mmCIF file of C-alpha atoms in Angstrom:
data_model
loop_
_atom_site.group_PDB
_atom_site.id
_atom_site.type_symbol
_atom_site.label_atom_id
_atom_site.label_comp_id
_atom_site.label_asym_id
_atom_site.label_seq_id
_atom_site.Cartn_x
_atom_site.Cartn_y
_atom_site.Cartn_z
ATOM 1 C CA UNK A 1 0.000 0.000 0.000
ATOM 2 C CA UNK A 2 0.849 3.639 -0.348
ATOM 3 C CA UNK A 3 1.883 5.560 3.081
ATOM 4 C CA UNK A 4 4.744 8.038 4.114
ATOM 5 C CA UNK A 5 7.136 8.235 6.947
ATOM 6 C CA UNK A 6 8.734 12.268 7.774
ATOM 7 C CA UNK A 7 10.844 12.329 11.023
ATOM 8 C CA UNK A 8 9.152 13.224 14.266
ATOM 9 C CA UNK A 9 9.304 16.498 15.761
ATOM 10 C CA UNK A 10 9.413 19.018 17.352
ATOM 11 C CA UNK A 11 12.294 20.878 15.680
ATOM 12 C CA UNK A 12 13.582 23.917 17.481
ATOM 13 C CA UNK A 13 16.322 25.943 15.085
ATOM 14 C CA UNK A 14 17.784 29.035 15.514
ATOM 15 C CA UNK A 15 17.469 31.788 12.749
ATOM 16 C CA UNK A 16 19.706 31.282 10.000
ATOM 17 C CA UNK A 17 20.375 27.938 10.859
ATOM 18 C CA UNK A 18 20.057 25.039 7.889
ATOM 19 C CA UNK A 19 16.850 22.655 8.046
ATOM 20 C CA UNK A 20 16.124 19.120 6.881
ATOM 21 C CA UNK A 21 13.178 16.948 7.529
ATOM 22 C CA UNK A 22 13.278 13.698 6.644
ATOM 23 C CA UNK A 23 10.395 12.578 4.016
ATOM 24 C CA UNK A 24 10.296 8.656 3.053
ATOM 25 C CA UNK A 25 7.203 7.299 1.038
ATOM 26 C CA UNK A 26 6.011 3.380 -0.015
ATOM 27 C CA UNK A 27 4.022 2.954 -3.168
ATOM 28 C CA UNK A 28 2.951 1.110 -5.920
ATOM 29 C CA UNK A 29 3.633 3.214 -9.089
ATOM 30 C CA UNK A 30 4.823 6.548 -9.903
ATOM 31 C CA UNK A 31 3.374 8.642 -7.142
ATOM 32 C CA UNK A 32 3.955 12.180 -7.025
ATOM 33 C CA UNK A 33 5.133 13.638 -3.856
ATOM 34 C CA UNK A 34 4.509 17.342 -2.351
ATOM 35 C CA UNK A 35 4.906 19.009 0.768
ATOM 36 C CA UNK A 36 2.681 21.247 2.566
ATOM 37 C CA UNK A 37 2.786 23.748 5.573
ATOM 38 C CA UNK A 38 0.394 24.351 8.226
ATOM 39 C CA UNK A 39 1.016 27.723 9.880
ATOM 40 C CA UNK A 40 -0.884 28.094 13.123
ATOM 41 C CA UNK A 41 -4.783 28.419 13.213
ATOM 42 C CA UNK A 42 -4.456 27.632 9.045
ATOM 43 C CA UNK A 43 -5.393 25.257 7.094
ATOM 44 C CA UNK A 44 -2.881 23.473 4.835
ATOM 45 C CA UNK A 45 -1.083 25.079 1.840
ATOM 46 C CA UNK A 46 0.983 23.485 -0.624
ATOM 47 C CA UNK A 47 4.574 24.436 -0.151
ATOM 48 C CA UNK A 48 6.512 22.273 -3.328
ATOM 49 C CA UNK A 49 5.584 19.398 -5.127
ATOM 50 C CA UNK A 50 7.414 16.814 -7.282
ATOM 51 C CA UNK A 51 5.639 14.850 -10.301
ATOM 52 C CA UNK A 52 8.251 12.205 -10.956
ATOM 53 C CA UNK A 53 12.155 10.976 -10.163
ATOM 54 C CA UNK A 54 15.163 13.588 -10.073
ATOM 55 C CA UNK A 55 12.310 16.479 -10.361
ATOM 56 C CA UNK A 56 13.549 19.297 -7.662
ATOM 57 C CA UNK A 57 10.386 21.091 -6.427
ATOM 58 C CA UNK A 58 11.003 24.627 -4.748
ATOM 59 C CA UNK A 59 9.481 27.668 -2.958
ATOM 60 C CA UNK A 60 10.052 30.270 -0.878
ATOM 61 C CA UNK A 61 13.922 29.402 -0.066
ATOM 62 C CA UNK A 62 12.507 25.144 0.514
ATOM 63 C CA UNK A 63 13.690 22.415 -1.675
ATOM 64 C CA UNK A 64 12.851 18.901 -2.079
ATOM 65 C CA UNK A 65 14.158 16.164 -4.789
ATOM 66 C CA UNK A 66 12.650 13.389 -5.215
ATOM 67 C CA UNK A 67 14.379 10.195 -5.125
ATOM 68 C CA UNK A 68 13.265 7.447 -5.985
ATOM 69 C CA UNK A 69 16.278 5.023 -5.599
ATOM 70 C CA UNK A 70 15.880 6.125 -1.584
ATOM 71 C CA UNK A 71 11.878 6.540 -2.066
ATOM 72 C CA UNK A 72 13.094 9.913 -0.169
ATOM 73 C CA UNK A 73 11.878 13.301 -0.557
ATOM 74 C CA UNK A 74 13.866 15.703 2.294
ATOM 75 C CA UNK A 75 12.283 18.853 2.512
ATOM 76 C CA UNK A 76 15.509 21.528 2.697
ATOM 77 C CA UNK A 77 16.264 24.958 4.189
ATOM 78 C CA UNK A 78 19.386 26.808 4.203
ATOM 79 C CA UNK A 79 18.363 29.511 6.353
ATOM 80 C CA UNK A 80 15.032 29.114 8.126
ATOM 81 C CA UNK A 81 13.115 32.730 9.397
ATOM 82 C CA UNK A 82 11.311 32.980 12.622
ATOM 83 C CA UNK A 83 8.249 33.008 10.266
ATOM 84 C CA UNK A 84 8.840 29.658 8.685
ATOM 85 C CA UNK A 85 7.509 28.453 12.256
ATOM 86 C CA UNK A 86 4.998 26.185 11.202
ATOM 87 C CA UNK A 87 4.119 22.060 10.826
ATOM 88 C CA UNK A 88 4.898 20.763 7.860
ATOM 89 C CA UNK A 89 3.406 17.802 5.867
ATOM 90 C CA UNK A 90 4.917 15.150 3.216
ATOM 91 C CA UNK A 91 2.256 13.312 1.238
ATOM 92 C CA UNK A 92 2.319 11.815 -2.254
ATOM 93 C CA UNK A 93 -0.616 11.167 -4.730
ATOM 94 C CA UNK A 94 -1.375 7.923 -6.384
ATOM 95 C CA UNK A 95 -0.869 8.017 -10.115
ATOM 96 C CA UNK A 96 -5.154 8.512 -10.583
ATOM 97 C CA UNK A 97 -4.618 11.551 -8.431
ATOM 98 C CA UNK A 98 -7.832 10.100 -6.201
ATOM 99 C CA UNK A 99 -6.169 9.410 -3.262
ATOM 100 C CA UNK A 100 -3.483 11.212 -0.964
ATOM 101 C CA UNK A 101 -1.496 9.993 2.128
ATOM 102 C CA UNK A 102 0.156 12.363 4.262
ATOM 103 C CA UNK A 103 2.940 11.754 7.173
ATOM 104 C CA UNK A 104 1.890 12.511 10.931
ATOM 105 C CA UNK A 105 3.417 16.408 10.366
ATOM 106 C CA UNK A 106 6.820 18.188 11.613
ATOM 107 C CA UNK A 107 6.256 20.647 14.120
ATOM 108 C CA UNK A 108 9.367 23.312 13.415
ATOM 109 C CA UNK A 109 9.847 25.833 15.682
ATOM 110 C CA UNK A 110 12.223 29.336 14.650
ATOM 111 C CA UNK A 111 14.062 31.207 17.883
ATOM 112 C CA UNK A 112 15.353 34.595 17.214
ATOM 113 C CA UNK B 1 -14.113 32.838 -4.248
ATOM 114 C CA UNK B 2 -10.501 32.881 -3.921
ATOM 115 C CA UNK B 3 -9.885 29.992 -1.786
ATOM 116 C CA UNK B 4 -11.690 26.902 -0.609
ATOM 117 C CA UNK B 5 -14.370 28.194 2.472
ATOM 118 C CA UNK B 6 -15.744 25.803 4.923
ATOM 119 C CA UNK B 7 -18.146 26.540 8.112
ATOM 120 C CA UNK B 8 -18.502 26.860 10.531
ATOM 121 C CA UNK B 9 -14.965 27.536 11.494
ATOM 122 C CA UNK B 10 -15.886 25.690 15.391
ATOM 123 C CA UNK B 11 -18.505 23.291 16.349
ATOM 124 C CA UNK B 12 -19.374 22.400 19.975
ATOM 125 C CA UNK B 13 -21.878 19.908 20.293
ATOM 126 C CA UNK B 14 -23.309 17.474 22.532
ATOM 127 C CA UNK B 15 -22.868 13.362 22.579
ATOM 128 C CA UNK B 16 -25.715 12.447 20.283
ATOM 129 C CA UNK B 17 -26.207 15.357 18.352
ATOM 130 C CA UNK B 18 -26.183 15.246 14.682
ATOM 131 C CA UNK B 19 -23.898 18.007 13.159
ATOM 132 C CA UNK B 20 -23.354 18.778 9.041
ATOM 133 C CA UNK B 21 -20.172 20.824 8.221
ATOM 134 C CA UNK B 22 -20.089 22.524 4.882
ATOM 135 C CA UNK B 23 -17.741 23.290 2.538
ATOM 136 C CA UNK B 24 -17.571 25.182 -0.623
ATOM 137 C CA UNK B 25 -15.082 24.519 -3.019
ATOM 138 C CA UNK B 26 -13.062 26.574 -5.592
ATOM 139 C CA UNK B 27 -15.070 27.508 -8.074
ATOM 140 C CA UNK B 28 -14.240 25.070 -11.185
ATOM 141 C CA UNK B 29 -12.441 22.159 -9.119
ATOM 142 C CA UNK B 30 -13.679 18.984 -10.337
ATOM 143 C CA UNK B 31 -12.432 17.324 -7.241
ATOM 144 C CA UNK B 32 -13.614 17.608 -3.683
ATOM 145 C CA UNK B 33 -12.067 15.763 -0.502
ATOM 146 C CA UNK B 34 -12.544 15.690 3.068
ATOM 147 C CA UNK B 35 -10.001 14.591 5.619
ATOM 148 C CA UNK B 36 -10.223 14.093 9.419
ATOM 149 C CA UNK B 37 -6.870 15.577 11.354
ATOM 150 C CA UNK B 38 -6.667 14.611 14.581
ATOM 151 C CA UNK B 39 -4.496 16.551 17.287
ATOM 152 C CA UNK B 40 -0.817 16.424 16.439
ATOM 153 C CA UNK B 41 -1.266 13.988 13.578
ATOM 154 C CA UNK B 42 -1.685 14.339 9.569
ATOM 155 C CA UNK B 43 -5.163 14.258 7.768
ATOM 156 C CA UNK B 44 -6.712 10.963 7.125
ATOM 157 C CA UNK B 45 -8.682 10.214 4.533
ATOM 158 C CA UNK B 46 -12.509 10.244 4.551
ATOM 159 C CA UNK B 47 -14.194 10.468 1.176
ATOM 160 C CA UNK B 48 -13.637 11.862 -2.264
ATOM 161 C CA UNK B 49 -16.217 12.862 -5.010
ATOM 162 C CA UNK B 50 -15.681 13.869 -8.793
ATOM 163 C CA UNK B 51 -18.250 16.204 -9.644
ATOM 164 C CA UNK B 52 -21.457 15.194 -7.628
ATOM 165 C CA UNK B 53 -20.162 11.181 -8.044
ATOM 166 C CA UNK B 54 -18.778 10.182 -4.516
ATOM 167 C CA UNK B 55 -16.100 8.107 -5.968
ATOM 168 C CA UNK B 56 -14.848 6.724 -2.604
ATOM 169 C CA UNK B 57 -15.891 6.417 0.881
ATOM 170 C CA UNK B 58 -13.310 3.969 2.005
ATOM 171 C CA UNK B 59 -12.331 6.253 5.105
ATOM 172 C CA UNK B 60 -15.374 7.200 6.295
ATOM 173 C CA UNK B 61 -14.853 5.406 10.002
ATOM 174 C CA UNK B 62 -18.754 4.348 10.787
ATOM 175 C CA UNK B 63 -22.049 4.822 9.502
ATOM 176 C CA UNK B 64 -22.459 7.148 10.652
ATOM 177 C CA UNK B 65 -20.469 9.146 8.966
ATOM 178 C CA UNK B 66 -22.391 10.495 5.304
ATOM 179 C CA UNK B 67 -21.296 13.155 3.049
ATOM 180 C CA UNK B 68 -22.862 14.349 0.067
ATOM 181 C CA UNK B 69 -22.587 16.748 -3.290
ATOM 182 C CA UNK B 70 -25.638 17.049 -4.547
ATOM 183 C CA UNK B 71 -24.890 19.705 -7.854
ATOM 184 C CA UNK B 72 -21.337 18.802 -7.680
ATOM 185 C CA UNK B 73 -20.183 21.919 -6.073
ATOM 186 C CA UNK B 74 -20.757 22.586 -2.069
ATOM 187 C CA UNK B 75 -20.401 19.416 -0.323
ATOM 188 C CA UNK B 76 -22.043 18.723 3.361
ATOM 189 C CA UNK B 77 -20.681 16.157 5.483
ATOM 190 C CA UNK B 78 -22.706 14.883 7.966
ATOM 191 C CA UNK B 79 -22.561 13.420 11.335
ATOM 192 C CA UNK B 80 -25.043 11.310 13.065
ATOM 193 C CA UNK B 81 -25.398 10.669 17.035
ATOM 194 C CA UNK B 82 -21.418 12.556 17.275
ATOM 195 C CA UNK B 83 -19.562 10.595 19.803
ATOM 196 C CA UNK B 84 -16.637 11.839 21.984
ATOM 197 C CA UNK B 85 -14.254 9.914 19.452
ATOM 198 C CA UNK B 86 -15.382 12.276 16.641
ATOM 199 C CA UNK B 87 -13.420 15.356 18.282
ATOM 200 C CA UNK B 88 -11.198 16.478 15.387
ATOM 201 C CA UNK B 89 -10.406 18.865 12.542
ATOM 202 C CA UNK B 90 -12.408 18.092 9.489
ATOM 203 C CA UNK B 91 -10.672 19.652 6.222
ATOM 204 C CA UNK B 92 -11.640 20.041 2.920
ATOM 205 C CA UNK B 93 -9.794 20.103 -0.023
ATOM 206 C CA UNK B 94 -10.253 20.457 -3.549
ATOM 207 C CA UNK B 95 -8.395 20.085 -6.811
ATOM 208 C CA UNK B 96 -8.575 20.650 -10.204
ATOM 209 C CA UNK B 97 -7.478 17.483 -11.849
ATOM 210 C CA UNK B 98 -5.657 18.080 -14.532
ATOM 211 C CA UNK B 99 -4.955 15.555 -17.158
ATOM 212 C CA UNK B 100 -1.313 14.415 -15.638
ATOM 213 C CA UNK B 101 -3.235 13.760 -12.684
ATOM 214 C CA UNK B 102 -0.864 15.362 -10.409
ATOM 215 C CA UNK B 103 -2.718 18.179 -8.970
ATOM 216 C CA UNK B 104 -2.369 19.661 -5.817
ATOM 217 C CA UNK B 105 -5.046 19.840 -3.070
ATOM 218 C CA UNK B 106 -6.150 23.539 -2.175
ATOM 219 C CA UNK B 107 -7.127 23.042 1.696
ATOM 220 C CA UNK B 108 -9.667 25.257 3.614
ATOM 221 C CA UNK B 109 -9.284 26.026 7.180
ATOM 222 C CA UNK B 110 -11.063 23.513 8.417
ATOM 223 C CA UNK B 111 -14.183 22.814 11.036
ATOM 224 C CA UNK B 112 -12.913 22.074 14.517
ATOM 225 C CA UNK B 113 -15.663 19.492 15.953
ATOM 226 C CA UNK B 114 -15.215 19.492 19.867
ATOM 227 C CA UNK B 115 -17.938 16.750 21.130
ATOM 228 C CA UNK B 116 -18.674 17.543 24.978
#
C-alpha cells in the first residue's frame, strides 16, 4: 500500500540555521510527492511538489528532490526565518490523483 | 471565491447530536475531498467525489459518517449521534485534476468538531 514516513518532531532551530526533515514514502507506481505547511490556526497550503524521479520542487527558499532510488523526498532549508515556524506535511498522490497519504506532520519551531 | 471556504470555522456539540459541516469549493475544481486531522497527527482520509459522483468512501470510520454533493459543487458532510471519538479537525480540499493527474489539493481552514 501507499503511506509516508517524515521524522518526528518538534524541531527547534535558531534563525539562520540550515533545516532538513526527513520525508520517506512506499508505493505502488509513480506517485507524485509534495509538501505542505500548516502555519498556526491555518489550514494546509501546498509548499513544493514533485511529479516524478530527479524532479527538484522549490518555494520560498525550501527544496525537495525526489528520489526514488531512496523513495526519499527531504524537505531543505538553508536559512530558516522565525516566520517559517509552522508544521509541515509530506504526502504523495497515487498516479489517478484520487487518493493522498500524508505523514503525521513536523512541528518546526524558529528562535530569534 | 478565492480559496476553498468551509463553516462553521468551530462546532461544539453534545454526545448524540447530529452536526453537518459545509464546505464550498473553488469555483471550477472537479475534485472535492474531506479529511479528518486529529491533534498532532496528519489528515486521514474520509471520502472523495468527482463532480457530484462520490467516488470513494473507504475512510469514512462508521455509519455514521455520510457526506454528500448534490450539484457537484458545495459538499455537506454529515454526522449522526457525534460521539466523543469524533473530536477532530475536518478539512476540505479540492483540486482541479488536470490531465497528468498530479494536482495539488487547495485546503480550507477547516471545522474544529469538539464533542462535549
Amino acid at each position: 500500500g501507499n503511506s509516508v514516513t517524515q521524522m518526528e518532531g518538534p524541531v527547534t532551530l535558531s534563525e539562520e540555521a540550515f533545516l532538513t526533515i526527513n520525508c520517506t514514502y512506499t508505493a505502488t507506481g509513480y506517485p507524485s510527492l509534495f509538501w505542505y505547511v500548516q502555519y498556526p490556526g491555518e489550514g494546509l497550503q501546498l509548499l513544493l511538489k514533485a511529479t516524478k524521479a530527479d524532479d527538484k520542487g522549490s518555494n520560498k527558499g525550501f527544496e525537495a528532490t525526489y528520489r526514488k532510488e531512496t523513495t526519499s523526498f527531504h524537505l531543505e532549508k538553508g536559512s530558516v526565518q522565525v516566520s517559517d515556524s509552522a508544521v509541515y506535511f509530506c504526502a504523495l498522490s497515487d498516479n489517478t490523483g484520487n487518493q493522498f497519504y500524508f505523514g503525521t506532520g513536523t512541528s518546526l519551531t524558529v528562535i530569534p | 471565491g478565492a480559496g476553498v471556504s468551509q463553516s462553521p470555522r468551530y462546532k461544539v456539540a453534545k454526545r448524540g447530536q447530529d452536526v453537518a459541516l459545509r464546505c464550498d469549493p473553488i469555483s471550477g475544481h472537479v475534485s472535492l475531498f474531506w479529511y479528518q486531522q486529529a491533534l498532532g497527527q496528519g489528515p486521514e482520509f474520509l471520502t472523495y467525489f468527482q463532480n457530484e459522483a462520490q467516488l470513494d468512501k473507504s475512510g469514512l470510520p462508521s455509519d455514521r459518517f455520510f457526506a454528500e454533493r448534490p450539484e457537484g459543487s458545495v459538499s455537506t458532510l454529515k454526522i449522526q449521534r457525534t460521539q466523543q471519538e469524533d473530536s477532530a479537525v475536518y478539512l476540505c480540499a479540492s483540486s482541479s485534476r488536470d490531465l497528468s493527474y498530479n494536482s495539488p489539493l487547495h485546503f480550507g481552514n477547516g471545522t474544529r468538531l469538539t464533542v462535549t
